[in-house]
mmCIF file of C-alpha atoms and ligand atoms in Angstrom:
data_model
loop_
_atom_site.group_PDB
_atom_site.id
_atom_site.type_symbol
_atom_site.label_atom_id
_atom_site.label_comp_id
_atom_site.label_asym_id
_atom_site.label_seq_id
_atom_site.Cartn_x
_atom_site.Cartn_y
_atom_site.Cartn_z
ATOM 1 C CA UNK A 25 194.262 79.906 102.554
ATOM 2 C CA UNK A 26 195.608 80.667 99.097
ATOM 3 C CA UNK A 27 195.309 77.139 97.671
ATOM 4 C CA UNK A 28 191.584 76.989 98.458
ATOM 5 C CA UNK A 29 189.289 76.663 95.466
ATOM 6 C CA UNK A 30 187.167 79.553 94.239
ATOM 7 C CA UNK A 31 183.564 79.009 95.259
ATOM 8 C CA UNK A 32 181.762 79.226 91.919
ATOM 9 C CA UNK A 33 178.727 77.247 90.766
ATOM 10 C CA UNK A 34 176.011 77.257 88.151
ATOM 11 C CA UNK A 35 173.067 79.473 89.100
ATOM 12 C CA UNK A 36 170.912 76.388 88.378
ATOM 13 C CA UNK A 37 172.625 74.755 91.386
ATOM 14 C CA UNK A 38 171.606 77.567 93.767
ATOM 15 C CA UNK A 39 168.600 75.557 95.027
ATOM 16 C CA UNK A 40 170.859 73.704 97.466
ATOM 17 C CA UNK A 41 171.987 77.015 98.989
ATOM 18 C CA UNK A 42 168.391 78.273 99.103
ATOM 19 C CA UNK A 43 167.444 75.276 101.278
ATOM 20 C CA UNK A 44 170.467 75.442 103.572
ATOM 21 C CA UNK A 45 170.158 79.215 103.834
ATOM 22 C CA UNK A 46 166.474 79.001 104.695
ATOM 23 C CA UNK A 47 167.103 76.522 107.505
ATOM 24 C CA UNK A 48 169.899 78.729 108.833
ATOM 25 C CA UNK A 49 167.603 81.765 108.848
ATOM 26 C CA UNK A 50 164.708 79.783 110.371
ATOM 27 C CA UNK A 51 167.031 78.616 113.131
ATOM 28 C CA UNK A 52 167.973 82.217 113.969
ATOM 29 C CA UNK A 53 164.252 83.108 113.965
ATOM 30 C CA UNK A 54 163.458 80.104 116.190
ATOM 31 C CA UNK A 55 165.977 81.095 118.871
ATOM 32 C CA UNK A 56 164.848 84.732 119.080
ATOM 33 C CA UNK A 57 162.286 84.448 121.939
ATOM 34 C CA UNK A 58 164.784 82.486 124.046
ATOM 35 C CA UNK A 59 167.336 85.310 124.074
ATOM 36 C CA UNK A 60 166.409 86.819 127.449
ATOM 37 C CA UNK A 61 168.265 87.837 130.636
ATOM 38 C CA UNK A 62 169.275 84.793 132.697
ATOM 39 C CA UNK A 63 169.663 82.275 129.887
ATOM 40 C CA UNK A 64 173.120 80.817 129.271
ATOM 41 C CA UNK A 65 174.803 80.718 125.892
ATOM 42 C CA UNK A 66 175.084 76.936 126.313
ATOM 43 C CA UNK A 67 171.298 76.624 126.687
ATOM 44 C CA UNK A 68 170.768 78.640 123.496
ATOM 45 C CA UNK A 69 173.269 76.443 121.656
ATOM 46 C CA UNK A 70 171.509 73.236 122.750
ATOM 47 C CA UNK A 71 168.160 74.542 121.482
ATOM 48 C CA UNK A 72 169.659 75.676 118.189
ATOM 49 C CA UNK A 73 171.318 72.343 117.615
ATOM 50 C CA UNK A 74 168.119 70.434 118.299
ATOM 51 C CA UNK A 75 166.145 72.657 115.898
ATOM 52 C CA UNK A 76 168.761 72.294 113.156
ATOM 53 C CA UNK A 77 168.940 68.510 113.461
ATOM 54 C CA UNK A 78 165.143 68.108 113.701
ATOM 55 C CA UNK A 79 164.897 69.965 110.401
ATOM 56 C CA UNK A 80 167.539 68.015 108.511
ATOM 57 C CA UNK A 81 170.577 70.194 109.166
ATOM 58 C CA UNK A 82 174.004 69.173 110.449
ATOM 59 C CA UNK A 83 175.927 71.889 112.340
ATOM 60 C CA UNK A 84 179.083 72.534 110.286
ATOM 61 C CA UNK A 85 180.945 74.042 113.227
ATOM 62 C CA UNK A 86 181.028 70.865 115.367
ATOM 63 C CA UNK A 87 184.453 69.332 114.859
ATOM 64 C CA UNK A 88 185.537 72.117 112.508
ATOM 65 C CA UNK A 89 189.240 72.421 113.410
ATOM 66 C CA UNK A 90 188.168 70.979 116.759
ATOM 67 C CA UNK A 91 185.415 73.535 117.477
ATOM 68 C CA UNK A 92 182.995 71.924 119.966
ATOM 69 C CA UNK A 93 179.567 73.565 119.500
ATOM 70 C CA UNK A 94 176.722 74.045 117.009
ATOM 71 C CA UNK A 95 176.962 77.848 117.108
ATOM 72 C CA UNK A 96 179.236 80.726 117.969
ATOM 73 C CA UNK A 97 177.694 83.152 120.466
ATOM 74 C CA UNK A 98 179.650 86.362 120.908
ATOM 75 C CA UNK A 99 178.559 88.924 123.527
ATOM 76 C CA UNK A 100 179.539 92.596 123.861
ATOM 77 C CA UNK A 101 183.313 92.959 123.320
ATOM 78 C CA UNK A 102 183.594 89.451 121.852
ATOM 79 C CA UNK A 103 184.153 89.910 118.120
ATOM 80 C CA UNK A 104 183.425 86.338 116.975
ATOM 81 C CA UNK A 105 183.863 82.609 117.723
ATOM 82 C CA UNK A 106 182.521 82.850 121.283
ATOM 83 C CA UNK A 107 182.061 79.251 122.505
ATOM 84 C CA UNK A 108 178.633 78.650 124.090
ATOM 85 C CA UNK A 109 178.826 77.490 127.711
ATOM 86 C CA UNK A 110 177.923 78.562 131.241
ATOM 87 C CA UNK A 111 178.018 82.268 130.453
ATOM 88 C CA UNK A 112 174.786 83.927 131.648
ATOM 89 C CA UNK A 113 173.312 86.699 129.507
ATOM 90 C CA UNK A 114 172.365 89.939 131.244
ATOM 91 C CA UNK A 115 169.940 92.784 130.594
ATOM 92 C CA UNK A 116 171.612 95.219 128.200
ATOM 93 C CA UNK A 117 173.978 92.726 126.556
ATOM 94 C CA UNK A 118 174.233 92.596 122.775
ATOM 95 C CA UNK A 119 175.072 89.210 121.266
ATOM 96 C CA UNK A 120 175.792 87.710 117.883
ATOM 97 C CA UNK A 121 174.646 84.180 117.070
ATOM 98 C CA UNK A 122 176.401 82.576 114.082
ATOM 99 C CA UNK A 123 175.363 79.207 112.687
ATOM 100 C CA UNK A 124 175.997 77.055 109.627
ATOM 101 C CA UNK A 125 173.655 74.128 109.068
ATOM 102 C CA UNK A 126 174.653 71.731 106.286
ATOM 103 C CA UNK A 127 171.659 70.560 104.240
ATOM 104 C CA UNK A 128 172.273 67.976 101.478
ATOM 105 C CA UNK A 129 175.942 68.996 101.512
ATOM 106 C CA UNK A 130 175.295 72.752 101.184
ATOM 107 C CA UNK A 131 176.397 75.198 103.897
ATOM 108 C CA UNK A 132 174.085 78.057 104.945
ATOM 109 C CA UNK A 133 176.245 80.460 106.974
ATOM 110 C CA UNK A 134 174.550 83.403 108.677
ATOM 111 C CA UNK A 135 174.599 85.475 111.848
ATOM 112 C CA UNK A 136 172.542 88.205 113.470
ATOM 113 C CA UNK A 137 172.730 90.453 116.502
ATOM 114 C CA UNK A 138 170.216 90.160 119.367
ATOM 115 C CA UNK A 139 169.367 92.499 122.239
ATOM 116 C CA UNK A 140 169.182 90.885 125.683
ATOM 117 C CA UNK A 141 166.260 92.570 127.421
ATOM 118 C CA UNK A 142 165.269 96.128 126.598
ATOM 119 C CA UNK A 143 167.783 98.360 128.334
ATOM 120 C CA UNK A 144 170.224 98.589 125.461
ATOM 121 C CA UNK A 145 172.491 101.645 125.539
ATOM 122 C CA UNK A 146 172.205 104.220 122.774
ATOM 123 C CA UNK A 147 175.808 103.479 121.800
ATOM 124 C CA UNK A 148 175.149 99.732 121.491
ATOM 125 C CA UNK A 149 172.018 100.359 119.397
ATOM 126 C CA UNK A 150 173.944 102.668 117.063
ATOM 127 C CA UNK A 151 176.723 100.114 116.691
ATOM 128 C CA UNK A 152 174.330 97.254 115.923
ATOM 129 C CA UNK A 153 172.419 99.316 113.345
ATOM 130 C CA UNK A 154 175.703 100.391 111.781
ATOM 131 C CA UNK A 155 176.970 96.795 111.504
ATOM 132 C CA UNK A 156 173.698 95.895 109.732
ATOM 133 C CA UNK A 157 174.008 98.870 107.360
ATOM 134 C CA UNK A 158 177.675 98.019 106.777
ATOM 135 C CA UNK A 159 176.787 94.471 105.736
ATOM 136 C CA UNK A 160 174.174 95.810 103.317
ATOM 137 C CA UNK A 161 176.566 98.423 101.927
ATOM 138 C CA UNK A 162 178.849 95.494 101.059
ATOM 139 C CA UNK A 163 176.100 93.269 99.644
ATOM 140 C CA UNK A 164 174.789 96.083 97.444
ATOM 141 C CA UNK A 165 178.171 96.245 95.657
ATOM 142 C CA UNK A 166 178.091 92.530 94.865
ATOM 143 C CA UNK A 167 177.149 92.763 91.202
ATOM 144 C CA UNK A 168 178.765 91.285 88.108
ATOM 145 C CA UNK A 169 181.560 93.583 86.942
ATOM 146 C CA UNK A 170 182.197 95.100 90.355
ATOM 147 C CA UNK A 171 185.115 93.879 92.476
ATOM 148 C CA UNK A 172 185.445 92.693 96.058
ATOM 149 C CA UNK A 173 187.464 95.871 96.654
ATOM 150 C CA UNK A 174 184.303 97.852 95.846
ATOM 151 C CA UNK A 175 182.405 95.867 98.497
ATOM 152 C CA UNK A 176 185.194 96.167 101.061
ATOM 153 C CA UNK A 177 185.490 99.878 100.487
ATOM 154 C CA UNK A 178 181.723 100.387 100.873
ATOM 155 C CA UNK A 179 181.763 98.496 104.175
ATOM 156 C CA UNK A 180 184.724 100.362 105.583
ATOM 157 C CA UNK A 181 183.220 103.699 104.554
ATOM 158 C CA UNK A 182 179.872 102.905 106.196
ATOM 159 C CA UNK A 183 181.516 102.025 109.519
ATOM 160 C CA UNK A 184 183.886 105.002 109.445
ATOM 161 C CA UNK A 185 181.036 107.426 108.731
ATOM 162 C CA UNK A 186 179.857 106.866 112.308
ATOM 163 C CA UNK A 187 183.290 106.778 113.865
ATOM 164 C CA UNK A 188 183.452 102.969 114.094
ATOM 165 C CA UNK A 189 186.148 100.612 112.759
ATOM 166 C CA UNK A 190 185.977 97.357 110.776
ATOM 167 C CA UNK A 191 187.837 94.226 111.843
ATOM 168 C CA UNK A 192 190.651 93.386 109.436
ATOM 169 C CA UNK A 193 191.738 90.088 111.010
ATOM 170 C CA UNK A 194 188.626 88.151 109.856
ATOM 171 C CA UNK A 195 186.665 88.251 106.631
ATOM 172 C CA UNK A 196 183.873 86.768 104.567
ATOM 173 C CA UNK A 197 184.592 83.721 102.448
ATOM 174 C CA UNK A 198 183.439 81.532 99.622
ATOM 175 C CA UNK A 199 180.797 79.052 100.809
ATOM 176 C CA UNK A 200 178.672 76.323 99.208
ATOM 177 C CA UNK A 201 179.653 72.666 99.205
ATOM 178 C CA UNK A 202 182.522 73.608 101.515
ATOM 179 C CA UNK A 203 182.360 75.786 104.638
ATOM 180 C CA UNK A 204 185.267 78.091 103.865
ATOM 181 C CA UNK A 205 186.524 78.569 100.302
ATOM 182 C CA UNK A 206 187.960 81.389 98.206
ATOM 183 C CA UNK A 207 187.385 84.236 97.700
ATOM 184 C CA UNK A 208 188.283 86.102 100.889
ATOM 185 C CA UNK A 209 185.767 88.909 101.288
ATOM 186 C CA UNK A 210 187.633 91.623 103.166
ATOM 187 C CA UNK A 211 185.756 94.210 105.225
ATOM 188 C CA UNK A 212 187.904 96.989 103.725
ATOM 189 C CA UNK A 213 189.372 97.705 100.308
ATOM 190 C CA UNK A 214 190.042 99.973 97.386
ATOM 191 C CA UNK A 215 187.389 100.520 94.687
ATOM 192 C CA UNK A 216 188.197 98.632 91.490
ATOM 193 C CA UNK A 217 190.742 96.369 93.165
ATOM 194 C CA UNK A 218 190.509 92.729 94.220
ATOM 195 C CA UNK A 219 188.705 89.780 92.698
ATOM 196 C CA UNK A 220 186.166 90.494 89.932
ATOM 197 C CA UNK A 221 182.650 89.492 90.957
ATOM 198 C CA UNK A 222 181.294 86.836 88.576
ATOM 199 C CA UNK A 223 178.000 85.054 88.011
ATOM 200 C CA UNK A 224 177.748 81.870 90.090
ATOM 201 C CA UNK A 225 180.038 82.999 92.895
ATOM 202 C CA UNK A 226 178.725 82.082 96.352
ATOM 203 C CA UNK A 227 180.230 83.802 99.359
ATOM 204 C CA UNK A 228 179.450 85.413 102.696
ATOM 205 C CA UNK A 229 179.443 89.094 103.583
ATOM 206 C CA UNK A 230 180.101 89.334 107.320
ATOM 207 C CA UNK A 231 181.646 92.569 108.541
ATOM 208 C CA UNK A 232 182.518 92.942 112.212
ATOM 209 C CA UNK A 233 182.268 96.539 113.354
ATOM 210 C CA UNK A 234 183.953 97.800 116.529
ATOM 211 C CA UNK A 235 182.965 100.831 118.582
ATOM 212 C CA UNK A 236 186.652 101.434 119.261
ATOM 213 C CA UNK A 237 189.754 100.327 117.439
ATOM 214 C CA UNK A 238 189.981 97.529 114.902
ATOM 215 C CA UNK A 239 192.615 95.355 116.645
ATOM 216 C CA UNK A 240 191.579 91.952 118.028
ATOM 217 C CA UNK A 241 193.123 89.246 120.166
ATOM 218 C CA UNK A 242 192.304 85.581 120.738
ATOM 219 C CA UNK A 243 191.775 84.243 124.254
ATOM 220 C CA UNK A 244 193.628 81.206 125.625
ATOM 221 C CA UNK A 245 190.721 78.871 124.713
ATOM 222 C CA UNK A 246 192.094 79.212 121.171
ATOM 223 C CA UNK A 247 188.766 80.468 119.754
ATOM 224 C CA UNK A 248 187.196 83.478 121.463
ATOM 225 C CA UNK A 249 188.186 86.672 119.654
ATOM 226 C CA UNK A 250 187.805 89.969 121.529
ATOM 227 C CA UNK A 251 188.529 93.598 120.774
ATOM 228 C CA UNK A 252 191.970 94.490 122.072
ATOM 229 C CA UNK A 253 190.607 97.713 123.607
ATOM 230 C CA UNK A 254 187.547 95.840 125.037
ATOM 231 C CA UNK A 255 185.181 98.066 123.029
ATOM 232 C CA UNK A 256 181.819 96.683 121.857
ATOM 233 C CA UNK A 257 181.710 94.720 118.604
ATOM 234 C CA UNK A 258 178.787 93.804 116.330
ATOM 235 C CA UNK A 259 178.400 91.604 113.236
ATOM 236 C CA UNK A 260 175.829 90.422 110.725
ATOM 237 C CA UNK A 261 176.368 87.768 108.069
ATOM 238 C CA UNK A 262 174.513 86.594 104.983
ATOM 239 C CA UNK A 263 175.383 83.908 102.442
ATOM 240 C CA UNK A 264 174.773 85.269 98.936
ATOM 241 C CA UNK A 265 175.010 84.093 95.333
ATOM 242 C CA UNK A 266 175.738 86.228 92.297
ATOM 243 C CA UNK A 267 173.220 86.178 89.443
ATOM 244 C CA UNK A 268 172.919 88.416 86.396
ATOM 245 C CA UNK A 269 170.174 90.267 88.274
ATOM 246 C CA UNK A 270 172.457 90.989 91.254
ATOM 247 C CA UNK A 271 173.047 89.330 94.604
ATOM 248 C CA UNK A 272 170.596 86.659 95.765
ATOM 249 C CA UNK A 273 170.454 86.504 99.577
ATOM 250 C CA UNK A 274 170.040 82.898 100.755
ATOM 251 C CA UNK A 275 169.720 83.625 104.483
ATOM 252 C CA UNK A 276 167.013 86.307 104.820
ATOM 253 C CA UNK A 277 164.744 85.915 107.857
ATOM 254 C CA UNK A 278 161.337 84.435 106.912
ATOM 255 C CA UNK A 279 159.920 86.419 109.846
ATOM 256 C CA UNK A 280 161.583 89.654 108.774
ATOM 257 C CA UNK A 281 163.748 89.553 111.917
ATOM 258 C CA UNK A 282 166.886 90.755 110.213
ATOM 259 C CA UNK A 283 167.987 93.501 112.636
ATOM 260 C CA UNK A 284 166.946 94.006 116.284
ATOM 261 C CA UNK A 285 164.756 94.899 118.072
ATOM 262 C CA UNK A 286 162.664 91.888 116.945
ATOM 263 C CA UNK A 287 158.982 92.422 117.649
HETATM 264 N N1 MF3 B 11 180.463 80.770 111.055
HETATM 265 C C1 MF3 B 11 181.784 81.349 111.112
HETATM 266 C C2 MF3 B 11 181.934 82.135 109.832
HETATM 267 O O1 MF3 B 11 181.137 82.985 109.610
HETATM 268 C C3 MF3 B 11 182.851 80.332 111.263
HETATM 269 C C4 MF3 B 11 182.848 79.692 112.581
HETATM 270 S S1 MF3 B 11 184.030 78.463 112.613
HETATM 271 C C5 MF3 B 11 183.969 77.927 114.189
HETATM 272 O O2 MF3 B 11 182.740 81.893 108.993
HETATM 273 F F1 MF3 B 11 184.720 76.874 114.214
HETATM 274 F F2 MF3 B 11 184.398 78.899 114.995
HETATM 275 F F3 MF3 B 11 182.745 77.633 114.519
HETATM 276 CO CO1 CO B 12 181.085 82.906 107.511
HETATM 277 CO CO1 CO B 13 179.175 82.462 110.161
#
């Protein structure tokens, strides 16, 4: 972790991230109408992979430390790294889909929440909206001169305001020509502490927010991370780059489908 290089580029190189980020966001848009009760996570993954490849993207997750699929699909109390497979989605489920197409060597890493059907509990809706707001609270601190502690603190505060917790075991990361680089972008922190945010940095902001406690555990498949107390978990992720004008978001939805319900 600590010997990874800091992900910092020239703003004039951001075009590569714009392309990769756009394909990532288009892929999440593309899959939206297929997220319905009865579909399996494996079927969604197959469609995503086909769309990515047809549009010039290579899924970065396949073969990444042995990971087998083109996406991570994490339902309900799964925090992250859910492996797509035979799991059938049901009315009322909330899921996160996380993908990273590589385009011309650049990695566009993004995830969104989706509602399965329409009967989503009030608690699940509140959690999903809060995870979205938490991500934006973090992104809005990502300005030259601020620190990653400012962003982490803003995220933690946003989640806590509604009685939720942030996951501390996983974090955002530098991204760009490599999938996971420095800096670590923690979902909690102290204002003024941590790495100084500089022009040209490219990293993800990807808080996971739990309805219950923050603790997680990994299942015996070696990947699937769940909340230890089995409470619901939600996450959104954008890849961003720092310019003198503030954060540039590479993975915004062209359709405006950034937070569910998507209509
Ligand atoms: N996309 C995830 C992230 O946001 C990483 C997934 S790695 C995998 O960093 F191997 F689990 F796919
Ligand atoms: Co990421
Ligand atoms: Co991701």
